[in-house]
Coordinates of C-alpha atoms in Angstrom, one line a residue:
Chain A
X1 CA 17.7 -34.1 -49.5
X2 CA 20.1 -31.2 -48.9
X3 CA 23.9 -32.2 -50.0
X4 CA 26.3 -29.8 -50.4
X5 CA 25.3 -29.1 -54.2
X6 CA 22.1 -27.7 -53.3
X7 CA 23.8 -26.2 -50.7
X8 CA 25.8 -24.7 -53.4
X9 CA 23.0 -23.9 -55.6
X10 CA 21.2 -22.1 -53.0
X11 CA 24.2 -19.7 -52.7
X12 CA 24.4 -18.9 -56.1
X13 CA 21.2 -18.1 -55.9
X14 CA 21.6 -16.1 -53.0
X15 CA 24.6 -14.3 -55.2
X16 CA 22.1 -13.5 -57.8
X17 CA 19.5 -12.2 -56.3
X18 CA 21.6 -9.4 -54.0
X19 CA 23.1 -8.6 -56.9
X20 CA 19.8 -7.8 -58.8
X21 CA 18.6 -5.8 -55.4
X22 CA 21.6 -3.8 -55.4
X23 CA 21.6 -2.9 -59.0
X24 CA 18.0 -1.9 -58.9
X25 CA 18.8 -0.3 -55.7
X26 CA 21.2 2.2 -58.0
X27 CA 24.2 0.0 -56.9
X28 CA 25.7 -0.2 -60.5
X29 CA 26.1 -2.4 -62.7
X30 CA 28.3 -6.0 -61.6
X31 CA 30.5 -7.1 -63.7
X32 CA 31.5 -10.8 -63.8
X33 CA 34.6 -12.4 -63.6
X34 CA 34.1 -16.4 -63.1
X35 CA 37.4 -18.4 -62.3
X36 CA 38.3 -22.1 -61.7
X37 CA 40.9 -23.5 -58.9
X38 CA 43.6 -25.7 -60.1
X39 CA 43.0 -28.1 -57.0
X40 CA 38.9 -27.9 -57.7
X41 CA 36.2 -26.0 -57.6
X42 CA 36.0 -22.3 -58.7
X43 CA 33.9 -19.4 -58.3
X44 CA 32.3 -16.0 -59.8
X45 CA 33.3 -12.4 -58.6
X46 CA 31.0 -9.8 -59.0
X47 CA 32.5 -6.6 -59.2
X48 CA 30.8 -3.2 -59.1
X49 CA 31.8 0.7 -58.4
X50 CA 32.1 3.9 -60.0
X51 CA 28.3 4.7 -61.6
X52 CA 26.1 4.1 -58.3
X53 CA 26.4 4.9 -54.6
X54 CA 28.8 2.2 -54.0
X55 CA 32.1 3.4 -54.7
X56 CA 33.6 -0.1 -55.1
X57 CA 31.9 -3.4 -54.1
X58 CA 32.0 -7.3 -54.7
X59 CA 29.9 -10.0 -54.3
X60 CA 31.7 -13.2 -54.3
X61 CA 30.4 -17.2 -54.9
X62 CA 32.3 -19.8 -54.6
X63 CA 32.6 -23.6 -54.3
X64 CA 36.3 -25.2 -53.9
X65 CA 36.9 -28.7 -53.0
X66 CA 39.4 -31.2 -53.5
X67 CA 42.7 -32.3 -51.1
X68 CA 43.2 -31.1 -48.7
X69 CA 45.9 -28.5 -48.1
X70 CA 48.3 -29.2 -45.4
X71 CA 47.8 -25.4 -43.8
X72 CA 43.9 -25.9 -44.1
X73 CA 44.2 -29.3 -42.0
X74 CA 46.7 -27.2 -39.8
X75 CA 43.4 -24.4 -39.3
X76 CA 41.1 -27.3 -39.3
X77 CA 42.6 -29.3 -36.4
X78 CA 41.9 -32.5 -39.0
X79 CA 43.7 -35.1 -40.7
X80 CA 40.8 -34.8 -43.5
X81 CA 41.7 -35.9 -46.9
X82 CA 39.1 -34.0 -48.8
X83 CA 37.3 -31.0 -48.4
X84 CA 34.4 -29.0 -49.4
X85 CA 33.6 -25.8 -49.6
X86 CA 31.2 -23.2 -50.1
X87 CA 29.8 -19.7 -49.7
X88 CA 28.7 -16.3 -50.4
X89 CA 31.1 -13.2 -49.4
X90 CA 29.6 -9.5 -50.2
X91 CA 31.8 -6.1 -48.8
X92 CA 30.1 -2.5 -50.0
X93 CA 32.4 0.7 -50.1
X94 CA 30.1 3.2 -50.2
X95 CA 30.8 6.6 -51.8
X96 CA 29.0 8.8 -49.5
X97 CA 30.6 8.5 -46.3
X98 CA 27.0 9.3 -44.4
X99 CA 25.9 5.9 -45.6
X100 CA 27.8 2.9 -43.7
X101 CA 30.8 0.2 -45.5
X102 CA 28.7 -3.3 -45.0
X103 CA 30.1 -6.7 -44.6
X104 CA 28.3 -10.3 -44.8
X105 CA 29.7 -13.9 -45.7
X106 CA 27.5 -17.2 -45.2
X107 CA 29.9 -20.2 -45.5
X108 CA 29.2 -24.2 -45.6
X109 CA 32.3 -26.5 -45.2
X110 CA 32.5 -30.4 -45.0
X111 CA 35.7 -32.8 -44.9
X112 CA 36.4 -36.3 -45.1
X113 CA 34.5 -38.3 -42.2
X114 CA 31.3 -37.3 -42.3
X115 CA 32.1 -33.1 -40.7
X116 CA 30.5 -30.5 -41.7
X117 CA 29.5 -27.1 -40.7
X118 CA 28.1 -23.3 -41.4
X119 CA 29.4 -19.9 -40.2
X120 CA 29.3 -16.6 -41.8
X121 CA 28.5 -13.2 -40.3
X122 CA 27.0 -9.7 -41.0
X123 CA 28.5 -6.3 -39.7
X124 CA 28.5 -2.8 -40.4
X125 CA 30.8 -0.1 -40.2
X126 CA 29.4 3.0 -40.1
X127 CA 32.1 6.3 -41.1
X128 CA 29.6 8.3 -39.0
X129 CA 28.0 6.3 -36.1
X130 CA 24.2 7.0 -35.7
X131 CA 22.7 5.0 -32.9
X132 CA 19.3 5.0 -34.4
X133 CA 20.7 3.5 -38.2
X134 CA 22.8 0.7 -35.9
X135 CA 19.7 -0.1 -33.7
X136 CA 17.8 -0.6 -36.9
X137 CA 20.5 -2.9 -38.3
X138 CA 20.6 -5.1 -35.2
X139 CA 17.2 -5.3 -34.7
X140 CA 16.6 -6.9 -37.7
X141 CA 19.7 -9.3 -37.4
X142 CA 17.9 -10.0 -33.6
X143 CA 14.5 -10.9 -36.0
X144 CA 16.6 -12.9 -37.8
X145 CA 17.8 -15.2 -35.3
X146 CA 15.0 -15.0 -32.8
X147 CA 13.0 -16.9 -35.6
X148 CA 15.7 -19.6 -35.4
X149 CA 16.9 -19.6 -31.4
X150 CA 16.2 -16.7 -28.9
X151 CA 20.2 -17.9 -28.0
X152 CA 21.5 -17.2 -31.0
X153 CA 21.7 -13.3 -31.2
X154 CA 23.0 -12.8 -27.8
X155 CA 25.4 -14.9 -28.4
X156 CA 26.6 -14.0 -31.9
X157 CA 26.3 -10.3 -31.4
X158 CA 28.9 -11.0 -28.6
X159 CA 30.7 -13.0 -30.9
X160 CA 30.6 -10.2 -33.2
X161 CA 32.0 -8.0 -31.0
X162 CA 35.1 -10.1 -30.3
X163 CA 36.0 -11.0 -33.8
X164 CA 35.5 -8.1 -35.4
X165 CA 37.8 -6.2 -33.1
X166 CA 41.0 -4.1 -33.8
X167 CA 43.4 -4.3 -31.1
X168 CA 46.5 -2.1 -31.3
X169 CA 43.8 0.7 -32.1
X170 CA 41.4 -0.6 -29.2
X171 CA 38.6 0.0 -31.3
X172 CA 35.3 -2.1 -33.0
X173 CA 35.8 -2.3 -36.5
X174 CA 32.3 -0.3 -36.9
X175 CA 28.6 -1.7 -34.5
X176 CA 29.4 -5.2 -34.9
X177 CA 26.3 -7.5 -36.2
X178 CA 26.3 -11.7 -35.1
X179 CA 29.4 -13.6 -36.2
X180 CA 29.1 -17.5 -35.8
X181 CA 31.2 -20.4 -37.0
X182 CA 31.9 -24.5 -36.7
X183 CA 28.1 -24.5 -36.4
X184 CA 26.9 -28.4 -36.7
X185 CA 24.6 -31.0 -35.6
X186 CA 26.0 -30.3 -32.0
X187 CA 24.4 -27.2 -31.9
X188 CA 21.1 -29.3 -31.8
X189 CA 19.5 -28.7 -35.2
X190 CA 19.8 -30.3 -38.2
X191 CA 21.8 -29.7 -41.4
X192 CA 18.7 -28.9 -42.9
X193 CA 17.5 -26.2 -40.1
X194 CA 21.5 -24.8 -40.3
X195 CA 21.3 -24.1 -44.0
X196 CA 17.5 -22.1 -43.8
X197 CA 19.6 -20.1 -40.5
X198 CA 22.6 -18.8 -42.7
X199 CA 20.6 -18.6 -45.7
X200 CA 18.4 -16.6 -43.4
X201 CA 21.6 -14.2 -42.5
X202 CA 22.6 -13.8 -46.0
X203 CA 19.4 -12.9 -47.0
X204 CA 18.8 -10.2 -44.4
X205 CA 21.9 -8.2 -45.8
X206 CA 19.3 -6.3 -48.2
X207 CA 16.9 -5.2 -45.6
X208 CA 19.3 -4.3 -42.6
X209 CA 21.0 -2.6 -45.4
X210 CA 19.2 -0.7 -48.1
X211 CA 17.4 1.9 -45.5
X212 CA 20.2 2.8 -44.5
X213 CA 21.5 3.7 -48.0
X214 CA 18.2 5.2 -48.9
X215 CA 18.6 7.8 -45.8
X216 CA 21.9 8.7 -46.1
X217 CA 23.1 8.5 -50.3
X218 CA 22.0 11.9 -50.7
X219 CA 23.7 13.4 -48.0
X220 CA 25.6 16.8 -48.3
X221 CA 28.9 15.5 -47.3
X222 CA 32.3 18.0 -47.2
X223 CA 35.9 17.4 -47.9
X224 CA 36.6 17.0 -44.5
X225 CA 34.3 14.0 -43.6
X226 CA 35.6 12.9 -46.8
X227 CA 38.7 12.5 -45.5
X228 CA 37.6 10.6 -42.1
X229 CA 36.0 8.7 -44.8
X230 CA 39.1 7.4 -46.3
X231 CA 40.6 7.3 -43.0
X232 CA 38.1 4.9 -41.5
X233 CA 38.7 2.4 -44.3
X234 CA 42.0 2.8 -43.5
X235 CA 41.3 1.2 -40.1
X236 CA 39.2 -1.2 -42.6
X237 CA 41.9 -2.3 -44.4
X238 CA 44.5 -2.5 -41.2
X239 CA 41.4 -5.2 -39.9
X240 CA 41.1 -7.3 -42.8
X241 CA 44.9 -7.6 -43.3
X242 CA 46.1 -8.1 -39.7
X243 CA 43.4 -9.4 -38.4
X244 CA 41.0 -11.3 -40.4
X245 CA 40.9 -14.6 -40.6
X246 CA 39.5 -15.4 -43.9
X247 CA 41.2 -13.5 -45.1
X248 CA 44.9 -14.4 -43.9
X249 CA 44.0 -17.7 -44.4
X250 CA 43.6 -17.1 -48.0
X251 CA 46.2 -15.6 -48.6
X252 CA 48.4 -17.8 -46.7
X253 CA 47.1 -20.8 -48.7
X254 CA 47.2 -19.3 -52.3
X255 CA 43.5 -18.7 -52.6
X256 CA 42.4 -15.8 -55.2
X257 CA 44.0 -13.0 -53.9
X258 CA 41.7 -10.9 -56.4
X259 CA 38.3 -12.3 -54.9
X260 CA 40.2 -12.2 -51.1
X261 CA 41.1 -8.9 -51.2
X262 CA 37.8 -7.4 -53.3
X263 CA 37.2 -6.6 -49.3
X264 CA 39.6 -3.7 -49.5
X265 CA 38.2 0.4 -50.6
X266 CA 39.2 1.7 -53.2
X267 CA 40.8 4.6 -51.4
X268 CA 42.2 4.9 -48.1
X269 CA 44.6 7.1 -46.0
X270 CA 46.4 7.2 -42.7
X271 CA 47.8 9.7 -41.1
X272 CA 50.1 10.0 -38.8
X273 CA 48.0 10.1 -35.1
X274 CA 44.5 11.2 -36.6
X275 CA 43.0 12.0 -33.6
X276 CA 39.7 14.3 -33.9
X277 CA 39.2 17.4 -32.2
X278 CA 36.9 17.3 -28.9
X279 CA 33.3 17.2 -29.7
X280 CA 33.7 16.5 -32.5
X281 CA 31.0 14.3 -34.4
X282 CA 34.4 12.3 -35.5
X283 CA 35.3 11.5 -31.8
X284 CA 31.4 10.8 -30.9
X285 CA 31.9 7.7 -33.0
X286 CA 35.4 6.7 -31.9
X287 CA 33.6 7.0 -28.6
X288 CA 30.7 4.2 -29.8
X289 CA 33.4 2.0 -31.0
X290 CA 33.3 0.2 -28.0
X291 CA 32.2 -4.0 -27.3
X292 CA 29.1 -5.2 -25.6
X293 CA 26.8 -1.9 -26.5
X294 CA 23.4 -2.9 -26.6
X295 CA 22.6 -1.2 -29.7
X296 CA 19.0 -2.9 -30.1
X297 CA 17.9 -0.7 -27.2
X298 CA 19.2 2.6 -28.7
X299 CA 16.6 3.4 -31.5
Chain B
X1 CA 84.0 0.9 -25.2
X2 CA 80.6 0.6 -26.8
X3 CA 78.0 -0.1 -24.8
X4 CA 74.6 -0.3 -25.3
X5 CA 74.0 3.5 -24.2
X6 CA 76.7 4.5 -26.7
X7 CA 74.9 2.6 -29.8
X8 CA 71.5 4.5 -28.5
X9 CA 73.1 8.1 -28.6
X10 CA 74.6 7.2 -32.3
X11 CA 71.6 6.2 -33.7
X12 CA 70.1 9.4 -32.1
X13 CA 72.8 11.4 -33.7
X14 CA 72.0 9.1 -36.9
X15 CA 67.8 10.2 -36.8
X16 CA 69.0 13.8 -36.5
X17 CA 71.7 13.7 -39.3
X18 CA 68.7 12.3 -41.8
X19 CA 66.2 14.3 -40.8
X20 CA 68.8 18.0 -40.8
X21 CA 69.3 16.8 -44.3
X22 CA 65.9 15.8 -45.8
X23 CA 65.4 19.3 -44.4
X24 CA 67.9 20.8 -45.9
X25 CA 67.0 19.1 -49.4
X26 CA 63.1 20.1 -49.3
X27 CA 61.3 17.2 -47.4
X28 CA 59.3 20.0 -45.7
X29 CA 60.0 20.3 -41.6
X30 CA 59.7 17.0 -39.6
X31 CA 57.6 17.0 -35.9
X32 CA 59.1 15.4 -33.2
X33 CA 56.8 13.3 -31.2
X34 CA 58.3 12.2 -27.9
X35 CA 57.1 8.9 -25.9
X36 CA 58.3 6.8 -22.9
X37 CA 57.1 2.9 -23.1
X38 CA 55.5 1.9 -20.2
X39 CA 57.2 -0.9 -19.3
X40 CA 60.6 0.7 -20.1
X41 CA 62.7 3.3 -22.2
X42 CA 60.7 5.1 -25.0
X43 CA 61.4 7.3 -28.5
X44 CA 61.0 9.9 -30.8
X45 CA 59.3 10.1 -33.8
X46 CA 59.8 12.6 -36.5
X47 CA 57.3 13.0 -38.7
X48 CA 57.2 15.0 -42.5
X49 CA 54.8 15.6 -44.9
X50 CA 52.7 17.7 -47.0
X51 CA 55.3 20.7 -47.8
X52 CA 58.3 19.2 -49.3
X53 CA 59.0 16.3 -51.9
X54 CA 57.9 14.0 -49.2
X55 CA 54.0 13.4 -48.9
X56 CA 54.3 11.2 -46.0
X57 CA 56.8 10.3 -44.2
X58 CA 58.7 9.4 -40.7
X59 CA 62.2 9.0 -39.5
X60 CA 61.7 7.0 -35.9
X61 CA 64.3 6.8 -32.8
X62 CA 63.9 4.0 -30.2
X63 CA 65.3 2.4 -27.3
X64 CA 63.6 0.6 -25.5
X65 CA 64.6 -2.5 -22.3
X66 CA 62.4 -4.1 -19.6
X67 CA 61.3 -7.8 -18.9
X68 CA 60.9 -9.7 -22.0
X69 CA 57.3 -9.9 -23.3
X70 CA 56.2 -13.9 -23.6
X71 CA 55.3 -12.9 -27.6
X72 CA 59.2 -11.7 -27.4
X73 CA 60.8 -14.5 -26.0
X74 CA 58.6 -16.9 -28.8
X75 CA 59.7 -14.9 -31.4
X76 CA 63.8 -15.2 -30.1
X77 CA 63.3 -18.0 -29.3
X78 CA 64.9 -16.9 -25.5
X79 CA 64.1 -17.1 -22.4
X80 CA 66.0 -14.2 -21.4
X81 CA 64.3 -12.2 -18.4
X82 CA 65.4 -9.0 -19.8
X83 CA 65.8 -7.6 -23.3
X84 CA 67.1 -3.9 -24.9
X85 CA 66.6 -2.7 -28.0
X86 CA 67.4 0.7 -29.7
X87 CA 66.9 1.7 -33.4
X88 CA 66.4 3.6 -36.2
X89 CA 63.6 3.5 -38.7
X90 CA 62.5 5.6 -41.7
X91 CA 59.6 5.2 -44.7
X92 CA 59.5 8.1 -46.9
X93 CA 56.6 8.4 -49.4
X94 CA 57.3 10.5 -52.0
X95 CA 54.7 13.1 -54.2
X96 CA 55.9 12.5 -57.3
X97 CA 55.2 9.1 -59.1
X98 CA 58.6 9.1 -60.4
X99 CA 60.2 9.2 -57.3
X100 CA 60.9 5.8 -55.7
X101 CA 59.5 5.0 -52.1
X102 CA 62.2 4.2 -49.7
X103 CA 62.8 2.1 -46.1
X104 CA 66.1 1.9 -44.4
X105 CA 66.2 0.7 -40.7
X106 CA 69.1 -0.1 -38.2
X107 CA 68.7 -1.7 -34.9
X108 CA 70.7 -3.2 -32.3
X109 CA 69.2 -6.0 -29.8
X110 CA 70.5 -7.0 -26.4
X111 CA 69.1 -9.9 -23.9
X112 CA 70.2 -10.8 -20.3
X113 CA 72.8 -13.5 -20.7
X114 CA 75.2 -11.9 -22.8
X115 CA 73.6 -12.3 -26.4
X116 CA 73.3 -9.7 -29.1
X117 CA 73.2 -8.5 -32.5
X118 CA 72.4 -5.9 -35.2
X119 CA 69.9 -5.9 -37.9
X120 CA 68.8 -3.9 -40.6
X121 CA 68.4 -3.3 -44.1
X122 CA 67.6 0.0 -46.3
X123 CA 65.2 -1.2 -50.1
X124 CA 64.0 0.5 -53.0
X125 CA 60.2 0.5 -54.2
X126 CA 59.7 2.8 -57.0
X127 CA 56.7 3.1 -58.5
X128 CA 58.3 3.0 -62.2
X129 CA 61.3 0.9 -62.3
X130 CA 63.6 2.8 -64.0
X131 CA 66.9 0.1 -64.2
X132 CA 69.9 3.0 -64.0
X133 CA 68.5 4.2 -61.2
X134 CA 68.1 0.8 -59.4
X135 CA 71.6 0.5 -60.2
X136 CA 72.9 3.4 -58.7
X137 CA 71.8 2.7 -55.9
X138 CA 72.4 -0.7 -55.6
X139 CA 76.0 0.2 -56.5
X140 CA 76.1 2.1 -53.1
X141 CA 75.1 -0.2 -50.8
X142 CA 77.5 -2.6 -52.6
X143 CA 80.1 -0.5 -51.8
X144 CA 79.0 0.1 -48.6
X145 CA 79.1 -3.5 -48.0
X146 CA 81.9 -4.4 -50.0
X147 CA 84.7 -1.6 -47.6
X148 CA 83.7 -4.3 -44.5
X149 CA 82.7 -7.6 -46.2
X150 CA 83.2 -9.0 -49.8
X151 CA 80.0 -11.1 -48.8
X152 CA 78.1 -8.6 -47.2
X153 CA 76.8 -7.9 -50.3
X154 CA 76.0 -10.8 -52.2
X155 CA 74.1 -12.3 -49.3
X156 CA 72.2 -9.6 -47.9
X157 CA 70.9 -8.7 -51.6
X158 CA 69.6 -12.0 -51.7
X159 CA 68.4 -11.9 -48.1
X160 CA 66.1 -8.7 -49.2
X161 CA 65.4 -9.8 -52.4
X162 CA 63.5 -12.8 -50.0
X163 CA 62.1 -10.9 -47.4
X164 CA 60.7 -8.0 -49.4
X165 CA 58.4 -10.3 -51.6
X166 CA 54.6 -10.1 -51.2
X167 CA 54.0 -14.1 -52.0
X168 CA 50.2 -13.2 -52.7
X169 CA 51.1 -11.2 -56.0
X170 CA 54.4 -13.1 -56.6
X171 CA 55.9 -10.0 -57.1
X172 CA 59.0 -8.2 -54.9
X173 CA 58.1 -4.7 -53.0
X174 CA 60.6 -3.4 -55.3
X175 CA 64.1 -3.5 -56.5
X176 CA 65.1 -4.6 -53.1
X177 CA 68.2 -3.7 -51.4
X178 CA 70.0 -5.2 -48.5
X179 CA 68.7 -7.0 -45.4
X180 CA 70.9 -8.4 -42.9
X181 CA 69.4 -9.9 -39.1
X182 CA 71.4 -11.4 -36.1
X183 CA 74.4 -10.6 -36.9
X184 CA 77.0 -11.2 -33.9
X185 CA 80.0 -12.1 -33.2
X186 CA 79.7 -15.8 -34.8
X187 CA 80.1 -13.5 -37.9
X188 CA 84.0 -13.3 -37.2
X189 CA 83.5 -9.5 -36.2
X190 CA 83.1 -7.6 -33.2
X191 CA 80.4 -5.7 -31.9
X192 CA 82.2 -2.4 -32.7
X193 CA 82.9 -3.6 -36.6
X194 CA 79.3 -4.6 -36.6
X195 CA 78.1 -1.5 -35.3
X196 CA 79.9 0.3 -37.4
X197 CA 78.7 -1.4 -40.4
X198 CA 75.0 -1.2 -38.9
X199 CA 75.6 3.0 -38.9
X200 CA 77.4 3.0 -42.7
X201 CA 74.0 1.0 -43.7
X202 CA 72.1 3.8 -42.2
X203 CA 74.6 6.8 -43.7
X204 CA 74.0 5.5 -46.6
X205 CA 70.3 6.3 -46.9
X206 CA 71.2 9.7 -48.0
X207 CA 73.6 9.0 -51.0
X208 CA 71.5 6.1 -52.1
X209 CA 68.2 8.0 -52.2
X210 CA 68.6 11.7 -52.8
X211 CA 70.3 11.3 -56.6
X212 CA 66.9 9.7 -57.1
X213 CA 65.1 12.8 -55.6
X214 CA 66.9 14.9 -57.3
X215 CA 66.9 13.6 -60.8
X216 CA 62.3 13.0 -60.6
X217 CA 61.1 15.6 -58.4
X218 CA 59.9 17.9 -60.7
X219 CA 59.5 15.8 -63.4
X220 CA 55.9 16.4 -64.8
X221 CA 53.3 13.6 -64.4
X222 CA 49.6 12.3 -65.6
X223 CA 46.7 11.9 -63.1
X224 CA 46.9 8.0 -64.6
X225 CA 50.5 7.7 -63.3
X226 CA 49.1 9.2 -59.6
X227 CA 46.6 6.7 -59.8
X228 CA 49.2 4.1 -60.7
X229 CA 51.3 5.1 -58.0
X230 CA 48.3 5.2 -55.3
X231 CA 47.8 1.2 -56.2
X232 CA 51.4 0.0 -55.5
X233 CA 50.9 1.9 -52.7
X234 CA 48.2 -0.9 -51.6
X235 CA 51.0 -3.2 -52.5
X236 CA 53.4 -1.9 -49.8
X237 CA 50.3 -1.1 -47.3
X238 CA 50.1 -5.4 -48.2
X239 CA 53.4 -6.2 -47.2
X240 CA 53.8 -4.1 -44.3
X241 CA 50.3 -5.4 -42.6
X242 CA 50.5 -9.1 -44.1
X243 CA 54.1 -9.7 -43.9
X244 CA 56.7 -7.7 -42.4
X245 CA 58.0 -9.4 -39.3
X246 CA 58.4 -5.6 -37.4
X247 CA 55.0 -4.5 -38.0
X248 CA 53.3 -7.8 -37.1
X249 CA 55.8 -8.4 -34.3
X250 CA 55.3 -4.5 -33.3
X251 CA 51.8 -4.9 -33.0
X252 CA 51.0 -8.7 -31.3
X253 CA 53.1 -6.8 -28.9
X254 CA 51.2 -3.6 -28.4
X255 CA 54.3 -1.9 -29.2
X256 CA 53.3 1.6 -30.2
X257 CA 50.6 1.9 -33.0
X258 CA 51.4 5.3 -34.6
X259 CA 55.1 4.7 -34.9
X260 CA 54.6 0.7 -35.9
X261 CA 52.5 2.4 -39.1
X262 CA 54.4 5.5 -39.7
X263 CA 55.6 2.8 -42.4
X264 CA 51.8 3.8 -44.2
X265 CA 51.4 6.0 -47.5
X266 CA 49.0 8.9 -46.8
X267 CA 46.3 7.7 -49.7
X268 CA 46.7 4.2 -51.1
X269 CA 44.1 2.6 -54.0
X270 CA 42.8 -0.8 -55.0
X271 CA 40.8 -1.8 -57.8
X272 CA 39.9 -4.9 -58.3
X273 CA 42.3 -7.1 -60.9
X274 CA 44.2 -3.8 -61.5
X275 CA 46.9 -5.1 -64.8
X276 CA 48.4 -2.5 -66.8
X277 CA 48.1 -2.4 -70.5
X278 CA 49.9 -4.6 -73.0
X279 CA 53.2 -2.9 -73.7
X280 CA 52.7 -0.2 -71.2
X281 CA 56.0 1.7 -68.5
X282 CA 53.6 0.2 -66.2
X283 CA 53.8 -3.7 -67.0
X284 CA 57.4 -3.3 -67.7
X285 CA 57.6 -2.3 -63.7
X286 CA 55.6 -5.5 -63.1
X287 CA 58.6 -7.3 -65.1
X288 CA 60.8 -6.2 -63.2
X289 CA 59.6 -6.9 -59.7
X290 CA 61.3 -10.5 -59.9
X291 CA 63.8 -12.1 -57.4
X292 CA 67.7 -12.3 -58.4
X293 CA 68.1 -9.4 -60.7
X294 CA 72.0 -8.4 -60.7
X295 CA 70.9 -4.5 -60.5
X296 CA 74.8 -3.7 -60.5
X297 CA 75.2 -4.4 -63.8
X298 CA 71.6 -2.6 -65.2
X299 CA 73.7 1.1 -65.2

């Protein structure tokens, strides 16, 4: 039967085996850093950057349980006692900036009285926009959840597009991907059916991922689109700490700030009003960082 | 009598006094920016960076009135219709490791129904601690305090040494400063003492910071001490985007993006569990980057 330590397990395993892809892949080498929570629970970083194309990159299990903290009941909209808690959270700083910065995270969460729930999420965020690499991407994502429900992409891509949205720059934070949360028993399948769906999503990071690396690690790239590089993850880094849930959540309740903020690039810059010059291949992907594009439609 | 025009052309006069003499001391040339705010009044921001001492940096004008945004009112806790407020607001990040990073800001606020008040503050992040220089200028804003208020100083010092703490790392931004918010006539003073200690705070940007300049701008340093500086860089991009009530207020709002992050360092780092050696100038910073340090008597 599927409790929430095979539930657990599975993740781990899911941990392990992108981390073996990647290194293979010429990712670099992950280095582990395994910690415990005081209230319950712990977790295992993997950590990687500096000898393969990914400039700096983490792969994160963990499973945290215990009482419930007052701000996570607060979140929760429950008086639960107890909670559990589990998942796998993987962000990729590429060095090249032809090849895209990739985010996924596959959570399961119960509490006290019998609630429980998946979410988690897959998106990419391309320096350079090329239609035909984000079509590839969310075709595969599309695969992966028209195997499960033809509803689901539709209406996780759209999801996508709202959550992982920066307002005071009125921009996407890259082509979106399907986001989904609080997903249960109401949704008409089973815990069992739930689990093999986000398993499904974590798993699918290697193949909506990898050709894009292979195509682009090699890439001439010059010091200017080095520098919309860094500037783009500075957009990156103004989403995850203004915006993002997971992570402000974390922070706010004392979680790990190492493992929360693994999401950030190792370099970034701003500068003051960075806007690119007309026709530029810089403003033809400010221009695609727009919600509700198709992008299945444009390879 | 002072009015609310008057305050506004003084704390022009104030962004134009900095700036002539950040200039005149080798911050490079600043670019003015002009704006009007659609829904009423508007600013200038000056902008340095990439010629001088100063790598990035912004001195910002403001004054801006109109209905009260709802996000406003929640945030004053008002329900006044209409609202003014004018201000100045600087962030200068330096080249050279040695030189601290510094923030001053003064601003005046004004709702329909007769209520106002001043707030502002001016702290210290260097990227080495060094304790005589903490103290000097510490010793400055105490006497700049101290010719209006003998408590001025005592509890604004420990009003900054509150709000400029990033609770995530349990360490301060810095060696703090002073921070003082809605202060009106309930303090015993009038709105001309108060405005007049609002400007001091700002006049006393230049005597507090430029000894510091000064004494560290050409003092020779290691690539490992840029790289050092680049990651408490990421610790002030952390408290501006996760904490600081101006940015997050500025942006809920849709105040004005670029200005709001003017506040950001051109090239920031993280690396995941970054601690300094055993022993090292570096750790002895981290020591220091504690609430409640008497810095007055450090010189």
């Amino acid at each position: 039967v599927l409790n929430s330590d095979l539930i657990s397990k599975k993740f781990r395993d899911l941990q392990d085996a992108i981390c073996s892809r990647l290194e293979a892949e010429g990712g670099g080498r992950f280095a582990e850093d395994a910690w415990t929570r005081p209230g319950g629970g712990g977790g295992r970083s993997r950590i990687t950057g500096g000898s393969g194309f990914i400039e700096k990159g983490g792969v994160n299990f963990s499973e945290v349980f215990g009482e419930t903290p007052a701000a996570l009941r607060q979140e929760l909209g429950s008086r639960a006692e107890t909670f559990y808690a589990t998942g796998v959270s993987l962000v990729l700083h590429p060095v090249n900036p032809h090849v895209p910065i990739v985010h996924m995270n596959v959570r399961y969460f119960e509490t006290s009285g019998d609630s429980w729930w998946f979410g988690g999420g897959i998106d990419l965020t391309p320096h350079y926009v090329r239609p035909a690499d984000a079509a590839s991407f969310h075709k595969i994502l599309k695969y992966t959840c028209d195997r499960f429900d033809l509803k689901f992409y539709p209406e996780f891509k759209s999801w996508a597009d709202d959550y992982f949205f920066i307002p005071h720059r009125n921009e996407t934070r890259g082509v979106g991907g399907i986001f989904f949360d609080r997903l249960n028993q109401k949704s008409g399948y089973s815990r069992q059916e739930l689990f093999d769906f986000a398993y499904a999503v974590g798993e699918a990071l290697i193949p909506c991922y990898l050709p894009l690396v292979r195509a682009h690690r090699d890439e001439p790239y010059s010091e200017e689109q080095r520098e919309w590089q860094l500037l783009r993850r500075g957009r990156y880094v103004e989403f995850n700490l203004v915006h993002d849930r997971g992570t402000r959540f974390g922070l706010e309740t004392r979680g790990r700030t190492e493992s929360i903020l693994m999401s950030l690039p190792p370099l970034a810059r701003w500068e003051y009003d960075d806007r690119p010059q007309a026709g530029s291949a810089e403003e033809r992907t400010l221009q695609y960082l727009k919600k509700g594009i198709d992008w299945t439609t444009k390879g």
